Coordinates of C-alpha atoms in Angstrom, one line a residue:
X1 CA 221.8 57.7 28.1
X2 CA 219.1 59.6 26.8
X3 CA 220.3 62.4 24.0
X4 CA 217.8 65.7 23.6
X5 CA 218.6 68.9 21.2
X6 CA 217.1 70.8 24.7
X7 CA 216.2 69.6 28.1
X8 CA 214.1 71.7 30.4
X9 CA 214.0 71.3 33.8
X10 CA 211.4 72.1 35.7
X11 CA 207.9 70.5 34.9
X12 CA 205.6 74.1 36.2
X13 CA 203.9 76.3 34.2
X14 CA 206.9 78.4 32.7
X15 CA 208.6 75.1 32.2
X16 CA 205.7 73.5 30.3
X17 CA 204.9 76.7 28.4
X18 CA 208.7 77.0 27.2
X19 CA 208.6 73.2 26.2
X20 CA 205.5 73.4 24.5
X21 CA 207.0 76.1 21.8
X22 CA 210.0 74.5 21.9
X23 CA 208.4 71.4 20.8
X24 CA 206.9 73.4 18.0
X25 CA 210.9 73.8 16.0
X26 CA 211.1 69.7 15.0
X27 CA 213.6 69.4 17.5
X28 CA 214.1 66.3 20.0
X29 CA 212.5 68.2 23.3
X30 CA 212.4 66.9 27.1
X31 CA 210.8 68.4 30.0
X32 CA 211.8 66.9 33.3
X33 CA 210.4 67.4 36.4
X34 CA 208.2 65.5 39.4
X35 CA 204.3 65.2 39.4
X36 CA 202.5 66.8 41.9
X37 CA 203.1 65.1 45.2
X38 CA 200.6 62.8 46.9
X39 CA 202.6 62.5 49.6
X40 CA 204.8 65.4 50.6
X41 CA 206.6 63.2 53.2
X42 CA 208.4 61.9 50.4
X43 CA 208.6 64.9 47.9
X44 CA 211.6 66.6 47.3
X45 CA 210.5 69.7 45.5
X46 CA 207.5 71.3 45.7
X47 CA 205.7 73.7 43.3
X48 CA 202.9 76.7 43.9
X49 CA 200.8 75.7 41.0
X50 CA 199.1 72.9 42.9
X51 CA 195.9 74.9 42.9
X52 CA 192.7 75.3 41.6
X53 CA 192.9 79.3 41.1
X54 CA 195.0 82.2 40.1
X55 CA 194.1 85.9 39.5
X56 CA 194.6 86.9 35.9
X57 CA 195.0 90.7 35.4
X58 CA 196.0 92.5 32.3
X59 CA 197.6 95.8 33.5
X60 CA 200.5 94.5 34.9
X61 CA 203.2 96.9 37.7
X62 CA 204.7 98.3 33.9
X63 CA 204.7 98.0 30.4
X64 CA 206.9 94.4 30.7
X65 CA 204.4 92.8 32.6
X66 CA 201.5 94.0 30.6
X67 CA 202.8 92.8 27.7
X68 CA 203.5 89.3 29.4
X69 CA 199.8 89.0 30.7
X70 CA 198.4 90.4 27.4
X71 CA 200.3 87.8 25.3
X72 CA 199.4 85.5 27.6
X73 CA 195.9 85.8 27.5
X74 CA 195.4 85.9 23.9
X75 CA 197.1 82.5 23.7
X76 CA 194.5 81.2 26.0
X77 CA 191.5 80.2 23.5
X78 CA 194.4 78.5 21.2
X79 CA 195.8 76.3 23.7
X80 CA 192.0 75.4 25.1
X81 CA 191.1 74.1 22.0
X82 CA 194.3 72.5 20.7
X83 CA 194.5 70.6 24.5
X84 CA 190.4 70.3 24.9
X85 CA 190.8 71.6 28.6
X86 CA 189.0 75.0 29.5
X87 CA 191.4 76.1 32.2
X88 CA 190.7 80.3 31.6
X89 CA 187.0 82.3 33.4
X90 CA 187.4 85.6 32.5
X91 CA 185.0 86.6 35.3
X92 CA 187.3 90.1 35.5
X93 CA 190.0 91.7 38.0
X94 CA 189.4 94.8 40.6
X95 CA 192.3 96.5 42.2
X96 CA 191.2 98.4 45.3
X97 CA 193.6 100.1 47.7
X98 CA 191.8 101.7 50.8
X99 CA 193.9 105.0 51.1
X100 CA 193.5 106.1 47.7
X101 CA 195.4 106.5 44.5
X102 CA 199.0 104.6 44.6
X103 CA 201.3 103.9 41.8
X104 CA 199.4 101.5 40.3
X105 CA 196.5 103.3 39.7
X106 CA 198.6 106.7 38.8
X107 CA 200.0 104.9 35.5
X108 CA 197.2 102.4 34.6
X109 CA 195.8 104.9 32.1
X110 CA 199.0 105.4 30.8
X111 CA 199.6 101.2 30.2
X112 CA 196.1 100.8 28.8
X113 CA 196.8 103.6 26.1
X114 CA 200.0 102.1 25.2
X115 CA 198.2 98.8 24.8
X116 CA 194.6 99.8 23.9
X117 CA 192.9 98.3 27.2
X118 CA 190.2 99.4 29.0
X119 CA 189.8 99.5 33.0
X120 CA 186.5 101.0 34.7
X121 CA 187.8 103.5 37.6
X122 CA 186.3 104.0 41.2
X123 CA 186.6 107.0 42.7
X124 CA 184.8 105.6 45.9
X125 CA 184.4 102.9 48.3
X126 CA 180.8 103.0 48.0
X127 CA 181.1 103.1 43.9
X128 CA 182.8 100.2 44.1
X129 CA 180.2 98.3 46.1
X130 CA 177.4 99.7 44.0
X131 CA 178.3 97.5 41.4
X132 CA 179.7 94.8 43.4
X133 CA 177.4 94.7 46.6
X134 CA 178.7 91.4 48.0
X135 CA 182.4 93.2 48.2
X136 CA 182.9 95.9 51.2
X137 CA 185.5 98.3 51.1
X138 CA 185.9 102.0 52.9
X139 CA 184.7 105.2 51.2
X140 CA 188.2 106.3 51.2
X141 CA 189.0 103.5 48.0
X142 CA 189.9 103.9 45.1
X143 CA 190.4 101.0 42.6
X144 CA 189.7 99.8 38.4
X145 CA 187.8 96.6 36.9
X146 CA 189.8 95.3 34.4
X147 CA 186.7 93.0 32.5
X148 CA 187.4 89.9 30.3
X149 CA 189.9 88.7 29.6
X150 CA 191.1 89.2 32.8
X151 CA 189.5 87.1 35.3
X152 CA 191.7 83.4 36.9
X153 CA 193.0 80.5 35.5
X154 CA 193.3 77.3 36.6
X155 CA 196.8 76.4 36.7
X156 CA 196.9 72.6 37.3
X157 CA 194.5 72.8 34.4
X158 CA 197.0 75.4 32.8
X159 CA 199.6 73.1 33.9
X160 CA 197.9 70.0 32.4
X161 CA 197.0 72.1 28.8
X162 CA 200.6 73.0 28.1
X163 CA 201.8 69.6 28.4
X164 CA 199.1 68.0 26.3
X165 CA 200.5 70.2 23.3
X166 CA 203.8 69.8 24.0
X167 CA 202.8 65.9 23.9
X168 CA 201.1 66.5 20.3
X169 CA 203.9 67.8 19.2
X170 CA 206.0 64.7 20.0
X171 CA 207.8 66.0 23.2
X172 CA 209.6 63.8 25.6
X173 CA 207.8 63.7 29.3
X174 CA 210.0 62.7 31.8
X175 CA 208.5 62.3 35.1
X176 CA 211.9 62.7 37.5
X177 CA 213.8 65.4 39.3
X178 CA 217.1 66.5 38.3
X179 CA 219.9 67.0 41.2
X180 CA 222.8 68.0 38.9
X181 CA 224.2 69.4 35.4
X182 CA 227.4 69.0 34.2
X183 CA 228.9 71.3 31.7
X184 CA 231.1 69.4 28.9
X185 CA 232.4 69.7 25.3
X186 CA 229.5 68.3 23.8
X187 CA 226.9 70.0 26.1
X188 CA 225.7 68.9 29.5
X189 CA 224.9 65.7 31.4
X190 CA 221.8 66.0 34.2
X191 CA 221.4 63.3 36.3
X192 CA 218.0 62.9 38.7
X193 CA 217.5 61.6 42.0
X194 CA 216.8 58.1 40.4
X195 CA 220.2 57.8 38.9
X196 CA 218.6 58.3 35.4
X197 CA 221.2 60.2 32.9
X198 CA 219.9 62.4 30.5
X199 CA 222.7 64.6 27.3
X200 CA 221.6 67.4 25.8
X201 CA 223.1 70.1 23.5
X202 CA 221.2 73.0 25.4
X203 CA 219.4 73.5 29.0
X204 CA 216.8 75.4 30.4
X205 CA 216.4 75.6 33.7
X206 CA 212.6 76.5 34.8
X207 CA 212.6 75.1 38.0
X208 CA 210.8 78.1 40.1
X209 CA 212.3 78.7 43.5
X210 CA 213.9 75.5 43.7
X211 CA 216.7 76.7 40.9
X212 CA 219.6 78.1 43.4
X213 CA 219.4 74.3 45.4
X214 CA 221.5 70.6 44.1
X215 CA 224.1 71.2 41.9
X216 CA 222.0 72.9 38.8
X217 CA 223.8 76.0 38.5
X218 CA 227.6 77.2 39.1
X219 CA 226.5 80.0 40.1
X220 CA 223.5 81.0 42.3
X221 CA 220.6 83.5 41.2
X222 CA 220.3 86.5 43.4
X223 CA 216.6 85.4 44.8
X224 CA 214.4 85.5 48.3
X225 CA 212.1 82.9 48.8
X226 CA 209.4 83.2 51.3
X227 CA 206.5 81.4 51.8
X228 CA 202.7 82.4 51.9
X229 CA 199.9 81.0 53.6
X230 CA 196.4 80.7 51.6
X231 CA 193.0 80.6 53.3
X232 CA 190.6 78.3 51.4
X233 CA 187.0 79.1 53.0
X234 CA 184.4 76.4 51.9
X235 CA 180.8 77.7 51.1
X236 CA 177.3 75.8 50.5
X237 CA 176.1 75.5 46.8
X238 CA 173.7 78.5 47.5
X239 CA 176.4 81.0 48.4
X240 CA 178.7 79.7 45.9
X241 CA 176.1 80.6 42.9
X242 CA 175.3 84.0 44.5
X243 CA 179.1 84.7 44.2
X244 CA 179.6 83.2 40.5
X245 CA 180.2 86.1 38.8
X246 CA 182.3 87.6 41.9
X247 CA 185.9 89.1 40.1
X248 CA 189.1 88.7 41.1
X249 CA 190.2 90.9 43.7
X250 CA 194.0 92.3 44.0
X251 CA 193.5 94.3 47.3
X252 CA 196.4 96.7 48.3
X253 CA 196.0 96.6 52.4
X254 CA 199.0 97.2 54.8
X255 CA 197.1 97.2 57.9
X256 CA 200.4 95.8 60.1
X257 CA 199.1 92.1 59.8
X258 CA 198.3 91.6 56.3
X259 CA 199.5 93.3 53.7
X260 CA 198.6 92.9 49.9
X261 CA 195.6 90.7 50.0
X262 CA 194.6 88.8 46.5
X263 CA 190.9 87.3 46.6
X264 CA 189.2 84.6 44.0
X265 CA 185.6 83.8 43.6
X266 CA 184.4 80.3 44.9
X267 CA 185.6 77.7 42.5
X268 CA 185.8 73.7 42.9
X269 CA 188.2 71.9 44.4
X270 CA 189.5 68.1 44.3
X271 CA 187.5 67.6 47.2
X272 CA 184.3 68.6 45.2
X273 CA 183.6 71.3 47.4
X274 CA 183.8 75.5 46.6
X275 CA 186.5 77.3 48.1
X276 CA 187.1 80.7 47.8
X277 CA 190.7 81.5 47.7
X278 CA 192.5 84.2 49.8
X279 CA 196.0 85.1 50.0
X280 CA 198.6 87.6 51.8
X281 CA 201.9 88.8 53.0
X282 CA 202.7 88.6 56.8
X283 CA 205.0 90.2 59.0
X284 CA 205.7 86.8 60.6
X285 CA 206.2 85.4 56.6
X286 CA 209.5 83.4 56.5
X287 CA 212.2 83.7 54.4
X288 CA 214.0 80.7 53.0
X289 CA 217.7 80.2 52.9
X290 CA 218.4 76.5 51.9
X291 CA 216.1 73.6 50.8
X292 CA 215.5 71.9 54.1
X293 CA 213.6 75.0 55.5
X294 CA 211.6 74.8 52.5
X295 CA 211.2 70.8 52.9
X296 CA 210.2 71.6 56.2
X297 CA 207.7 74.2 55.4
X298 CA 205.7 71.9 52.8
X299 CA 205.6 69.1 55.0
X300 CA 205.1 70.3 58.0
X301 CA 204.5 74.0 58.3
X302 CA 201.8 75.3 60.9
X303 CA 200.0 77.5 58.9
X304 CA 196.8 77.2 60.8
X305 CA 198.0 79.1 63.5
X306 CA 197.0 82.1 60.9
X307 CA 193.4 81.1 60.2
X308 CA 191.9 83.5 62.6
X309 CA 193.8 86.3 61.2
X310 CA 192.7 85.4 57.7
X311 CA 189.3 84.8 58.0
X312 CA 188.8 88.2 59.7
X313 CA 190.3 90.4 57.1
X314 CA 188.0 87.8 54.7
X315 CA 185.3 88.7 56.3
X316 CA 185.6 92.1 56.0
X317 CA 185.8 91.9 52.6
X318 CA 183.2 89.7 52.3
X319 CA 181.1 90.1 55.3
X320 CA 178.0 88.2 54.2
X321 CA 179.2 85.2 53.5
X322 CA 178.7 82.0 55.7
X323 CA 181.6 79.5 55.0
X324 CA 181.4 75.9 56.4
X325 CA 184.8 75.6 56.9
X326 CA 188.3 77.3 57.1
X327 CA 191.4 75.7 55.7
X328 CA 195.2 76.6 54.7
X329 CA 197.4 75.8 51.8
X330 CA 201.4 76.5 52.5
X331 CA 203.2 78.3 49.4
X332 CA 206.4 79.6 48.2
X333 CA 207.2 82.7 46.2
X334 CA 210.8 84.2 44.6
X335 CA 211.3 87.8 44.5
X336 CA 214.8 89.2 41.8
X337 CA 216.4 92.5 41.9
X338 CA 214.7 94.2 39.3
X339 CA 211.2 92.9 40.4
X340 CA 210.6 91.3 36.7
X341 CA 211.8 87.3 36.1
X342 CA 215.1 86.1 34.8
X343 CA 215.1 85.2 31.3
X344 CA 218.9 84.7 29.6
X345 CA 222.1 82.6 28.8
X346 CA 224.2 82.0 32.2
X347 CA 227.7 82.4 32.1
X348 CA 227.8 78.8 31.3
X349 CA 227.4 78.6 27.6
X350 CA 224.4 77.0 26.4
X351 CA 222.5 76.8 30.1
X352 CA 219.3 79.3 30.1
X353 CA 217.1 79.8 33.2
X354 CA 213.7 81.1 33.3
X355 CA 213.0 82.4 36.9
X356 CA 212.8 85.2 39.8
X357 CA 209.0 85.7 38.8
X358 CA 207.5 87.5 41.8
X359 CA 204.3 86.1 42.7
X360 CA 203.1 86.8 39.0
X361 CA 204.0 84.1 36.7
X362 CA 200.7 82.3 36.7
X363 CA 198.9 84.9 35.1
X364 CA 201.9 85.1 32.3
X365 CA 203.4 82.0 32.7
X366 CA 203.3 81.3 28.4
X367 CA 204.5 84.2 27.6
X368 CA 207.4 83.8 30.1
X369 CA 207.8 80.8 28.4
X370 CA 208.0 81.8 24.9
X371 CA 210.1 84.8 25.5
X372 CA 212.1 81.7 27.0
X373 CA 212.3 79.7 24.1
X374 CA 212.9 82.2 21.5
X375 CA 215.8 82.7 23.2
X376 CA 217.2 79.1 22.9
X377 CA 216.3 79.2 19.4
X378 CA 216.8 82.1 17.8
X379 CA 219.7 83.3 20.4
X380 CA 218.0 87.2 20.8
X381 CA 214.8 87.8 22.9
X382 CA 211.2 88.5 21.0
X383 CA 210.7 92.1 19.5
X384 CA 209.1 94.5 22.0
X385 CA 211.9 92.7 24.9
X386 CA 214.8 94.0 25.8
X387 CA 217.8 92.6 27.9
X388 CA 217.6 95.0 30.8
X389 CA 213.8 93.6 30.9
X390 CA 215.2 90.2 32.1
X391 CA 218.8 90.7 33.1
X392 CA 220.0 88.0 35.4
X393 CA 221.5 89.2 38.2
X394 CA 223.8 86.4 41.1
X395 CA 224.2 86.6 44.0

């Protein structure tokens, strides 16, 4: 049996993030977790970071999640050149709602003064096109450019980057999934679908929406999964340069079919072709209540049905571009209580989870992941964080 000072299950990007500074303390560290599937037929968990591009923002919904992007981001140049893979384009962010000043926009000048950013506001539609002419949006929006550092990320190259420091710093890569933790006097036993047994004085369980499922926790996390669909719209060489220097688009529409639309430049795929990237909510979105509808909905899920829907409300974002071809990707997303993740010590002594991120950890996945790791190590959360920020709350 295998013996760790810490185990952390769950090989994504808050996993690999939380193992890479964990890895940093001269302790005996282990992250354990599946690959990305080739062949989901015979996957039993899957994972939203099987993707070529994520929108990076800086002003987050509040002051938590503005300091877990901006953390992130200035990490982002280290870990590129201590891994040698450039996984960061800080080609910018735009927020644009079509009715007009929300929320968001009320209090972004109040986050960038409390962290010294800078946005560019729109007052209009039309201003907004002015500088970005291949974008169209009514006169009646109202949005902000955040510029670099904000931009996308790759995240398997994200992914990929973490682990290769983590490796540097002699951490344990253990390519398995784990199916149940047992709590004991000298720690805790996990044992993975292969029948492998791994001991380890401390746990941290990072494994995304797939945490409340086996037998990895006495008690379940008060979560909603759902799914969402992505729209991946293939473009020629010539449009793909024209839109290079395109930024990320967070796009607050709630038209009754779509709601909350986030949009990526054309970047390159496995495939070798451009994409560009599109995703929503639905009204027909489902909610997941055990691991066999969410089985169900990476194997075999028709999201297709929605590539109509999709590629109109992309084209009237984008309404002179030409793609080639339409295609869809099938996701899943967590949502927690207090609309921030869950960072903290179970009621199980010694068992930590790092989860209930919203649709948002990509961007802030490391710092998620150090605030994560402090915790195991020096037992108190990272000055600036407070409890309430991450409180854990069960169902």
């Amino acid at each position: 049996m295998d013996k760790f000072d810490i185990i952390v299950i769950g090989k994504g990007l808050v996993g690999s993030a939380a193992a890479k500074y964990l890895s940093f303390k001269n302790k005996k560290i282990a992250i354990i977790g599946p690959q990305e599937p080739l062949d989901y037929n015979k996957s039993i968990v899957f994972a939203s970071h099987y993707d070529q591009a994520r929108v990076q923002r800086l002003i987050g919904k509040d002051s938590v999640w503005t300091r877990l992007n901006l953390e992130s981001v200035n990490q982002y140049q280290t870990i590129q050149e201590q891994s040698g893979i450039h996984f960061h384009d800080p080609t910018g962010c735009l927020y644009v709602n079509p009715t007009g000043e929300d929320s968001y926009l009320y209090q972004a000048a109040s986050l960038a003064s409390d962290f010294k950013l800078t946005f560019k506001p729109y007052p209009t539609g039309s201003a907004i096109v002015n500088d970005f002419s291949a974008y169209h949006f009514p006169e009646s929006s109202k949005g902000l450019l955040e510029q670099s550092p904000a931009g996308l990320i790759n995240p398997r190259l994200l992914l990929k980057a973490q682990l290769a420091v983590f490796d540097q710093h002699q951490g344990i890569n253990i390519n398995d999934t784990i199916l149940d933790i047992t709590h004991h006097n000298h720690g805790y036993t996990v044992t993975s679908h292969d029948g492998n047994i791994y001991h380890a004085s401390e746990i941290l369980l990072a494994a995304g929406s797939f945490v409340n499922f086996f037998n990895l926790s006495a008690q379940k996390l008060d979560l909603k999964l759902k799914n969402e669909i992505i729209l991946l719209a293939r473009l020629n060489p010539e449009q793909t340069k024209e839109l290079a220097k395109l930024p990320s688009l967070l796009y607050e529409i709630d038209n009754g079919t779509t709601e909350g639309i986030y949009l990526i430049k054309p970047v390159q795929y496995p495939d070798g072709n451009y994409y560009i990237k599109m995703g929503c909510n639905m009204p027909e979105d489902i909610y997941f209540d055990n691991i066999e509808q969410v089985q169900q909905w990476f194997r075999n899920g028709n999201s297709d049905q929605f590539i109509n829907r999709l590629k109109q409300e992309l084209l009237k974002i984008l309404p002179n571009i030409e793609p080639l071809a339409y295609l869809t990707k099938r996701c899943i997303i967590n949502r927690s209580i207090h609309g921030r993740p869950y960072i903290g010590e179970t009621h199980q002594p010694g068992l930590y989870v790092a989860s209930g991120c919203n649709g948002y950890s990509a961007m802030c996945s490391d710092a998620i992941g150090r605030v994560a790791s402090h915790l195991l190590l020096n037992k108190k959360l990272p000055e600036n964080y407070a409890v309430k920020d991450f409180e854990i709350f069960y169902q």
